[in-house]
Tab-separated table of C-alpha atoms in Angstrom:
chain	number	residue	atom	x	y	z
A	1	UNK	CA	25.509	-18.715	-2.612
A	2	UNK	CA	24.655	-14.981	-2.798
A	3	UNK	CA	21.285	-13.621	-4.219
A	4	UNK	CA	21.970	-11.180	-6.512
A	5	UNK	CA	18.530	-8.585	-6.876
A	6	UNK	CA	18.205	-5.421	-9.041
A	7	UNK	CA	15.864	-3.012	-7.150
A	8	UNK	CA	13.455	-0.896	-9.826
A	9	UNK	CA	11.405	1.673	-8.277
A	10	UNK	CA	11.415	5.683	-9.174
A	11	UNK	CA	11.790	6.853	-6.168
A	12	UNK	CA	15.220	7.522	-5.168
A	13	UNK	CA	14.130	7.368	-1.534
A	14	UNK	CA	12.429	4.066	-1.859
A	15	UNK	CA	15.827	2.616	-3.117
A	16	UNK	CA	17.741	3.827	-0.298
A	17	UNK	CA	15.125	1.893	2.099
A	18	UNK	CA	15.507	-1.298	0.434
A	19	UNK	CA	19.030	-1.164	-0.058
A	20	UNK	CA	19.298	-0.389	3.628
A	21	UNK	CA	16.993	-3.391	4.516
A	22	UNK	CA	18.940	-5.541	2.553
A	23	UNK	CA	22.531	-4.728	3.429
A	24	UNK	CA	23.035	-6.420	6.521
A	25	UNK	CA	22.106	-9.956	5.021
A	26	UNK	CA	25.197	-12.095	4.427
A	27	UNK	CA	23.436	-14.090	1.259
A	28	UNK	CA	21.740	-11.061	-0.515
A	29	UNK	CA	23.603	-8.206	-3.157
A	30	UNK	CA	21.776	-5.940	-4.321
A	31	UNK	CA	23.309	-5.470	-8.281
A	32	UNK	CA	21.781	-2.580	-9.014
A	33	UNK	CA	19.585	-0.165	-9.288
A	34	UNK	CA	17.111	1.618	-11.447
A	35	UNK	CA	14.479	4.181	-11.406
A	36	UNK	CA	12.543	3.246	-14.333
A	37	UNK	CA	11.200	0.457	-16.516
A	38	UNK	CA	13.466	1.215	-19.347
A	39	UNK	CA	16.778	1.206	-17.124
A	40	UNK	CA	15.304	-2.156	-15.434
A	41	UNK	CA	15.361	-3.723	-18.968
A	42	UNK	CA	18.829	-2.701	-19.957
A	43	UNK	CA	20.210	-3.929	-16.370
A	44	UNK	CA	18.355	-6.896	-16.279
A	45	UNK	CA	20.268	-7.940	-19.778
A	46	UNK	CA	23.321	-6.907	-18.425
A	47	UNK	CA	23.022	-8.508	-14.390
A	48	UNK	CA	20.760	-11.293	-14.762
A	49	UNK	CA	19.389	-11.008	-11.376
A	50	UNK	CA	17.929	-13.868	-9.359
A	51	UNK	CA	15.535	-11.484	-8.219
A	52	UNK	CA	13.730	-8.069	-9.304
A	53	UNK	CA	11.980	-6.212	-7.142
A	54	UNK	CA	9.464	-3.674	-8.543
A	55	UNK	CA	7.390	-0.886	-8.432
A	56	UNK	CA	4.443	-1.183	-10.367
A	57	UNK	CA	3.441	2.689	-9.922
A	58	UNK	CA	5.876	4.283	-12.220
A	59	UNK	CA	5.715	7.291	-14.445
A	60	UNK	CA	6.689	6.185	-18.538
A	61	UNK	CA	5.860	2.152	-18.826
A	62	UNK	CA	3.943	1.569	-15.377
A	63	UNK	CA	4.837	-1.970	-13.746
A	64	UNK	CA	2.289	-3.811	-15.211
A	65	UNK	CA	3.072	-3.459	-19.066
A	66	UNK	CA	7.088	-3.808	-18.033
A	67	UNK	CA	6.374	-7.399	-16.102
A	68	UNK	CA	3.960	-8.755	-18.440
A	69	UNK	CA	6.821	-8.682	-21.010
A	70	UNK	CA	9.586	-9.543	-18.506
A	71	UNK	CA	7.190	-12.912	-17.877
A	72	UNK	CA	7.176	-13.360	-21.506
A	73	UNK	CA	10.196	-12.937	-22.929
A	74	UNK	CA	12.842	-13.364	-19.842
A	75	UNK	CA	11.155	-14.727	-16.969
A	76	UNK	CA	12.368	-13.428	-13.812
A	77	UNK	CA	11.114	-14.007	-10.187
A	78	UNK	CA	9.873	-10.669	-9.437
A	79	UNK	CA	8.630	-8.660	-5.951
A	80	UNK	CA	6.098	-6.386	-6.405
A	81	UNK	CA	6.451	-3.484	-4.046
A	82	UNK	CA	3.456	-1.715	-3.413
A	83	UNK	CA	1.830	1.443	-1.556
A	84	UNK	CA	-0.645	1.363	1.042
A	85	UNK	CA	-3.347	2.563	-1.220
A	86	UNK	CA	-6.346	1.001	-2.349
A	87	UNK	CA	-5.953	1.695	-6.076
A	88	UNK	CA	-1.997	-0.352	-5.187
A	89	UNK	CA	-3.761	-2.945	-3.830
A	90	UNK	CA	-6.130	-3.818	-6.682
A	91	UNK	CA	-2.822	-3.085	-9.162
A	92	UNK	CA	-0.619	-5.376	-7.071
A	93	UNK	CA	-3.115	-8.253	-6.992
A	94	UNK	CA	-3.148	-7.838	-11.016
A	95	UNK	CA	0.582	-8.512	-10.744
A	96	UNK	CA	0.496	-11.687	-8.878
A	97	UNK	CA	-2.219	-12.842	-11.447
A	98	UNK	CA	0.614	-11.917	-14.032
A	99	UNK	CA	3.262	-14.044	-12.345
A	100	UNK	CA	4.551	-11.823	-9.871
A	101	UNK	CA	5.616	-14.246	-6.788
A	102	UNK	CA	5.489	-11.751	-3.821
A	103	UNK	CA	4.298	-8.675	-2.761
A	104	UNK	CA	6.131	-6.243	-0.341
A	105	UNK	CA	4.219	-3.057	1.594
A	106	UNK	CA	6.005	-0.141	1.173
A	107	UNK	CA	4.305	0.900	4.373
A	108	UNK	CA	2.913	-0.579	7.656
A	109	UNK	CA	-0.795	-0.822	8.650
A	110	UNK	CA	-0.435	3.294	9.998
A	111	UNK	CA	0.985	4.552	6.823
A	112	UNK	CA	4.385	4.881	8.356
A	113	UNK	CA	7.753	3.700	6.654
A	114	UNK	CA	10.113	2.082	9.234
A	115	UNK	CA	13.878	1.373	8.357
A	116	UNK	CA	13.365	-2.183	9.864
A	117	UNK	CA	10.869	-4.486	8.500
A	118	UNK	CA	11.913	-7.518	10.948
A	119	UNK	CA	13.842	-9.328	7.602
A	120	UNK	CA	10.228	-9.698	6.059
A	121	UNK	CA	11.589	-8.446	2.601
A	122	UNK	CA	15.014	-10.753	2.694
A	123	UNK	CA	12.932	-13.346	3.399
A	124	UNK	CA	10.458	-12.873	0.473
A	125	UNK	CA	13.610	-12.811	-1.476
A	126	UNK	CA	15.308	-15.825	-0.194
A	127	UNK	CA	12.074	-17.544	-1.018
A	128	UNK	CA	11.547	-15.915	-4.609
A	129	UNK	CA	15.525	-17.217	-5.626
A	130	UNK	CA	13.745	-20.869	-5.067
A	131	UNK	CA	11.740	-20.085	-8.273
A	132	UNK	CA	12.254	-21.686	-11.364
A	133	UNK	CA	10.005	-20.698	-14.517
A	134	UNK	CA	9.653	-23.503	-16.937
A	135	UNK	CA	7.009	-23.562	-19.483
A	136	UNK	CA	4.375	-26.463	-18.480
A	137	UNK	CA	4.536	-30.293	-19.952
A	138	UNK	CA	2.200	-31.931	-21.333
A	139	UNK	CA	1.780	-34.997	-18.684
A	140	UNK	CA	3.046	-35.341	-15.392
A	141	UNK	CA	6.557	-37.012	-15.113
A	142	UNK	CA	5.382	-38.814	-12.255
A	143	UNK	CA	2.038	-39.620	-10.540
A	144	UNK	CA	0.599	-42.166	-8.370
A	145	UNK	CA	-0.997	-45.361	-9.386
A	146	UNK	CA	-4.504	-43.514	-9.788
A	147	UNK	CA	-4.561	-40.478	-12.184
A	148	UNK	CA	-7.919	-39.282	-11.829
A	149	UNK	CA	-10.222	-38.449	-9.308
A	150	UNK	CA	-13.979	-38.571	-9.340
A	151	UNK	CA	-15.295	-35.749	-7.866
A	152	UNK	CA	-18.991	-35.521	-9.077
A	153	UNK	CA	-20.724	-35.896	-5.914
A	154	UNK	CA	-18.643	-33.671	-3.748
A	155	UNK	CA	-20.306	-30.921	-1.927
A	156	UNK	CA	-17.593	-28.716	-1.508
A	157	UNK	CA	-13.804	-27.857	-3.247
A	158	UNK	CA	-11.160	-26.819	-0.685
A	159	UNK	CA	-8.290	-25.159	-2.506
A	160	UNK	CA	-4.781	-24.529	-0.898
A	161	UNK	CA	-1.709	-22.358	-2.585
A	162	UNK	CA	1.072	-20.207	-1.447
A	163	UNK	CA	3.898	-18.687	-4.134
A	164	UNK	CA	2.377	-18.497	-7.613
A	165	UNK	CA	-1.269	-19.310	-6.109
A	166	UNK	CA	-2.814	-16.352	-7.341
A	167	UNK	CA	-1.737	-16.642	-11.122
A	168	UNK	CA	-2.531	-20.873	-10.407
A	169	UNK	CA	-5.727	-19.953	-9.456
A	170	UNK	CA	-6.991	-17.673	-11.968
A	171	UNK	CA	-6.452	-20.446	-14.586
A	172	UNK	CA	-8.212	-22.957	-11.937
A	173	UNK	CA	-11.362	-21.021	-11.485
A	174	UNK	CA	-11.748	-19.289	-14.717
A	175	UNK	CA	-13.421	-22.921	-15.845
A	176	UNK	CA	-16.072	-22.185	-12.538
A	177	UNK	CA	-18.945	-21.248	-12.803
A	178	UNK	CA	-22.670	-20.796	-11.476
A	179	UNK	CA	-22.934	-24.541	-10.963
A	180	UNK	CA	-19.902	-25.443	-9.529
A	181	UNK	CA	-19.950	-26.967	-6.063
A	182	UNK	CA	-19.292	-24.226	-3.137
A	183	UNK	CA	-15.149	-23.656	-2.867
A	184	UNK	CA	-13.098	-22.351	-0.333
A	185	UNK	CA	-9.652	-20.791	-0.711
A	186	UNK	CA	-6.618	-20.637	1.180
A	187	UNK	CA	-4.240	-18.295	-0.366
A	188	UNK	CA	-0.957	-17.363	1.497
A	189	UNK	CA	-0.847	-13.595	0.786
A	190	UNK	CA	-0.666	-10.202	3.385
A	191	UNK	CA	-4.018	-9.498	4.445
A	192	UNK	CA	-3.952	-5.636	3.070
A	193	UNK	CA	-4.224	-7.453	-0.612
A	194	UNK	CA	-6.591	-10.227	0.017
A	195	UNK	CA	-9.635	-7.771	-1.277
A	196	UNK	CA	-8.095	-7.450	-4.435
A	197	UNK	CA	-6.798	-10.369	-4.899
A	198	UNK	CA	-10.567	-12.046	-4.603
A	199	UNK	CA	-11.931	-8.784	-7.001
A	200	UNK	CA	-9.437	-10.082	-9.779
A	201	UNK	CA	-10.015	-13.483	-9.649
A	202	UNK	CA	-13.814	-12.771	-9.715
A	203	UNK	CA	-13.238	-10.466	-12.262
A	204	UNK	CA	-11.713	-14.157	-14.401
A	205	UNK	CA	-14.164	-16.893	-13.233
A	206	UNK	CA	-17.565	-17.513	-14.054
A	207	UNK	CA	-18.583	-18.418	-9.835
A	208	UNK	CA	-18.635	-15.350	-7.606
A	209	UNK	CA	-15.478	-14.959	-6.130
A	210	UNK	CA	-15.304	-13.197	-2.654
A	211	UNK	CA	-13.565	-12.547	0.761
A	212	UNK	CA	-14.859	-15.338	3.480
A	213	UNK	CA	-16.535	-13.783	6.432
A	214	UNK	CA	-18.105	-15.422	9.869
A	215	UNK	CA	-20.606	-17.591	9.265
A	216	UNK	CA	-21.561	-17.539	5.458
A	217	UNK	CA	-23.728	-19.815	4.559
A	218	UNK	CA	-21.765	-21.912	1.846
A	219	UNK	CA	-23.556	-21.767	-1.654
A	220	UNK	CA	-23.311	-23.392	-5.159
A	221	UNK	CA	-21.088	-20.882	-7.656
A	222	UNK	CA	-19.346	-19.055	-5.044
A	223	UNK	CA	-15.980	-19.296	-3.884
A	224	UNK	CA	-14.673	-17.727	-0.628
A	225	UNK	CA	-10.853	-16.639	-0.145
A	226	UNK	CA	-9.376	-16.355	3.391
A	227	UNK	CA	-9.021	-12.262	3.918
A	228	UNK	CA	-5.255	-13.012	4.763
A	229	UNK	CA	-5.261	-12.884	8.343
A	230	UNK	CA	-7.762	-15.072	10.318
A	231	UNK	CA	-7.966	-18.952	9.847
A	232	UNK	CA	-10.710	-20.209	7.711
A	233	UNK	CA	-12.507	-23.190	8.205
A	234	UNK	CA	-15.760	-24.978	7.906
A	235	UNK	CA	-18.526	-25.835	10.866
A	236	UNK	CA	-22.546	-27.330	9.819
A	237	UNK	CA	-23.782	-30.573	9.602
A	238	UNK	CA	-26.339	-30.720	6.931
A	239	UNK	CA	-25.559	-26.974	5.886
A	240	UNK	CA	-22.357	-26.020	5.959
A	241	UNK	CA	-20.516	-22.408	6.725
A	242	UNK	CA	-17.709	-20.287	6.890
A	243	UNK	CA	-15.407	-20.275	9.984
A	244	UNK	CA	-12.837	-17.101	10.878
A	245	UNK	CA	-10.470	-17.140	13.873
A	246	UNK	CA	-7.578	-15.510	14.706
A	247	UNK	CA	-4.475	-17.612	16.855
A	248	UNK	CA	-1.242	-18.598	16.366
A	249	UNK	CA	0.418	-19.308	12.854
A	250	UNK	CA	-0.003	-23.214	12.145
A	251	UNK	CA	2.619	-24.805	9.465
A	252	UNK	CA	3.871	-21.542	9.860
A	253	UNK	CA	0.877	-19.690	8.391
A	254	UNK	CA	-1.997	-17.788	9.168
A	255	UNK	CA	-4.409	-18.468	7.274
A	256	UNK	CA	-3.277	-21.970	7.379
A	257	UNK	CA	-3.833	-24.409	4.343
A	258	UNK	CA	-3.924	-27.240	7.058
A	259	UNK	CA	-6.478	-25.425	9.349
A	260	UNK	CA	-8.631	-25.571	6.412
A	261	UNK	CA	-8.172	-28.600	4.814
A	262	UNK	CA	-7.785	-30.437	8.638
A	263	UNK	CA	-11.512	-28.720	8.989
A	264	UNK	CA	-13.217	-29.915	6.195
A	265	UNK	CA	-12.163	-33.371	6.665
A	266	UNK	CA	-14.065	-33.682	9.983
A	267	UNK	CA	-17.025	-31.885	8.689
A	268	UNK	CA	-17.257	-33.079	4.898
A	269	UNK	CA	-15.056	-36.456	5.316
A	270	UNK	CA	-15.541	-38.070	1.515
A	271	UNK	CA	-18.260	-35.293	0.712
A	272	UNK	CA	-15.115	-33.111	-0.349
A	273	UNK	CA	-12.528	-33.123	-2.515
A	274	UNK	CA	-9.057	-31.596	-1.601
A	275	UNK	CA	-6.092	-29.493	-4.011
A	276	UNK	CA	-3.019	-28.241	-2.954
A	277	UNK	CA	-1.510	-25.938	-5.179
A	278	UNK	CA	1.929	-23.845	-5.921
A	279	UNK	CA	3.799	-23.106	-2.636
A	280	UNK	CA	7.026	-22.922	-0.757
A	281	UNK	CA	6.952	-25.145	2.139
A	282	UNK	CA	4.862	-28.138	3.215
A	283	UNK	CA	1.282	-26.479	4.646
A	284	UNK	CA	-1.704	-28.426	3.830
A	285	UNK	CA	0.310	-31.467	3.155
A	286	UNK	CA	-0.688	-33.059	6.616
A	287	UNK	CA	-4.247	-31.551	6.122
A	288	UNK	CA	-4.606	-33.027	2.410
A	289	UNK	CA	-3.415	-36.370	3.829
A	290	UNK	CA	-6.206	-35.939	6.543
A	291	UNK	CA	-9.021	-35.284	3.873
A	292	UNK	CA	-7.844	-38.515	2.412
A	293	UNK	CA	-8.104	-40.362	4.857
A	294	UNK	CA	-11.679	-39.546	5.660
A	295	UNK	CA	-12.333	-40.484	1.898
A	296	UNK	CA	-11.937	-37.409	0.455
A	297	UNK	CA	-10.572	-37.162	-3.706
A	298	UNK	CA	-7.162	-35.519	-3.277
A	299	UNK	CA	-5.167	-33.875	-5.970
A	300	UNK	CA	-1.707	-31.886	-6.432
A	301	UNK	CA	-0.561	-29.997	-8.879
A	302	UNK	CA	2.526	-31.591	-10.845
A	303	UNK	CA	5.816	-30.376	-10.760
A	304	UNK	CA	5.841	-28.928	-14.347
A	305	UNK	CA	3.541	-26.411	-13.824
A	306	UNK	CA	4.425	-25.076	-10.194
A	307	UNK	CA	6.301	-21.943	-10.139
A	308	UNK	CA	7.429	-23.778	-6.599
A	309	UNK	CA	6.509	-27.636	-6.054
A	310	UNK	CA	7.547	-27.229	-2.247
A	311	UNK	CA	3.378	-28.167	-0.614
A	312	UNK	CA	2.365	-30.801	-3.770
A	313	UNK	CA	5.856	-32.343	-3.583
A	314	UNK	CA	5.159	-32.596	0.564
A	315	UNK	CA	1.807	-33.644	0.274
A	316	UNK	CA	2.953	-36.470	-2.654
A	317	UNK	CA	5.760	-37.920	-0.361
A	318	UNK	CA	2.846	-38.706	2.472
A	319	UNK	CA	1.337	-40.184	0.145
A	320	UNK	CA	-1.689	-37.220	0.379
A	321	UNK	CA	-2.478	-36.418	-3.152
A	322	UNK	CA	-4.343	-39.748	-4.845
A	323	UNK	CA	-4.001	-37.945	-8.425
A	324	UNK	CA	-0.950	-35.369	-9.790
A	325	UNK	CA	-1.569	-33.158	-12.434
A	326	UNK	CA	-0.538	-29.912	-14.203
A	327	UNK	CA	-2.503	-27.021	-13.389
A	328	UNK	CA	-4.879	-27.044	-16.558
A	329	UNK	CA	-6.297	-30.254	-16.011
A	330	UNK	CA	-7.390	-30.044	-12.475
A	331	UNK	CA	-11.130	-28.254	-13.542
A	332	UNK	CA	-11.803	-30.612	-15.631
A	333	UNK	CA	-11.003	-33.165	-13.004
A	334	UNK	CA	-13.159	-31.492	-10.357
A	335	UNK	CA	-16.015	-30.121	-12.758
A	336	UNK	CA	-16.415	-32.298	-15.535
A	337	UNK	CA	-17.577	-35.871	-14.011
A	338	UNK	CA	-19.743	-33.396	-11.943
A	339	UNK	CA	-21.277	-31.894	-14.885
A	340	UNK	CA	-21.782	-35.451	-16.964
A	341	UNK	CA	-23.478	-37.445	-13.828
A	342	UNK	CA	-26.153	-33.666	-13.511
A	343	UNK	CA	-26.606	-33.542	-17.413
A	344	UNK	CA	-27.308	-37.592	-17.368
């Protein structure tokens, strides 16, 4: 089956690059072509693309303002393509908090613009045509035997998401805040965004939301987001900290959700409580099923309210995730027995 995309950016340049990278793949079309957010509307009615991609730095109605309403009223998996500034960055990681399910550098880590990206863009979009938007139930359809979790004596939250993580986890950690036990995130996303990414989602959540560094001492109302490039983990024994390394991908990623989550079971064992979140793929499934096993809560998110159910629907057939649950119930889950068993 071919993948049909409509390419929206306003320069004319730009759309000769991605056409270019995309017209030696057997399985992608690209449908069209537009240089503004109004044309992008009227093709999008007309093509019905699988998959838009977008720039969100456009003269007339900027990206933003056009994919909010595309999310509302005709959603579309959509590729942000950004610059290499840092005023991009911070606008791209507002994107993927408004549903966006990729982002694509214009330009490499020099500035420079090569014709051949290595496929990196026709894979983003093979991946984003595995997205289906449905609007949340009310109850998962299915779940295992236990439904809840209690977490109230955990000592840390380890948090692992891929495509549709960073909208996920702005509902997720908007119910943090100053008491909430010390979190660590591992979001698949390219490294130049990670900054932004953890300045919107701090920007959302009542904790302090920041980049992980080497050897931060974990603490209460903070949560700390892999920078995008280095593995995180966790090393202490009766204080715990932040651990960066680089290495070789693992499940296919670096940062790895099952670095982390494999980490925190050694260190934490049932001290912790484990969620694996929206993604393509299986990582963290085999680390969620370790945390488990050391007596660890473990959640997934349900089907219903992934924008892809590829690492919970891994991590459920291992029998890794003790509860399943749409997104909006998983604070309470995590924060609320917490808060009860402090205010008793």
């Amino acid at each position: 089956m071919t993948i049909s995309v409509l390419v929206i950016d306003d320069s004319a340049t730009m759309r000769a690059i991605l056409m270019s990278r995309l017209s030696n793949e057997p399985d992608i079309s690209v449908v069209g072509t537009a240089a503004n957010a109004a044309e992008g509307r009227e093709l999008i009615k007309c093509l019905d693309p699988d998959v838009v991609t977008l720039d969100i730095e456009m003269p007339g109605m900027n990206g933003l303002d056009f994919l909010e309403k595309l999310m509302q009223l005709r959603p579309t998996p959509v590729i942000v393509v950004s610059g290499s500034t840092e005023a991009g960055n911070n606008v791209t990681a507002r994107a993927l908090a408004l549903g966006a399910v990729h982002c694509y550098a214009k330009c490499d880590r020099s500035g420079g613009l090569p014709l051949d990206d290595n496929g990196r863009l026709a894979n983003l979009i093979r991946e984003a045509a595995q997205v289906r938007f449905s609007k949340p139930a009310p109850a998962p359809t299915s779940q295992p035997a236990s439904a809840t979790i209690d977490a109230s004596r955990a000592r840390l939250i380890a948090i692992g998401a891929s495509t549709g993580g960073v909208e996920a986890l702005q509902v997720l950690l908007r119910d943090f805040g100053p008491d909430c036990p010390p979190t660590v995130v591992v979001q698949h996303v390219h490294a130049r965004f990670a900054p932004a990414i953890a300045q919107t989602l701090d920007q959302t959540s009542g904790a302090k939301v920041q980049l992980a560094e080497p050897d931060l001492p974990l603490r209460p109302g903070h949560v700390y987001l892999a920078p995008g490039d280095r593995h995180l983990s966790i090393g202490g024994t009766a204080s715990f900290h932040t651990k960066l390394r680089d290495g070789e991908l693992v499940s296919g990623h670096r940062p790895s959700v099952d670095v982390l989550f494999y980490s925190v079971a050694r260190t934490l064992g049932p001290q912790a409580v484990g969620v694996l979140l929206t993604g393509m793929g299986s990582d963290g499934a085999e680390g969620l099923l370790a945390m488990s096993r050391a007596g660890a809560p473990t959640i997934a998110q349900d089907e219903a309210s992934c924008t892809v159910f590829g690492m919970p629907r891994a991590a459920i057939a291992l029998g890794a995730a003790q509860a399943v649950m749409p997104l909006q119930r998983i604070a309470g889950q995590l924060l609320g027995s917490r808060r009860a068993r402090l205010a008793s």
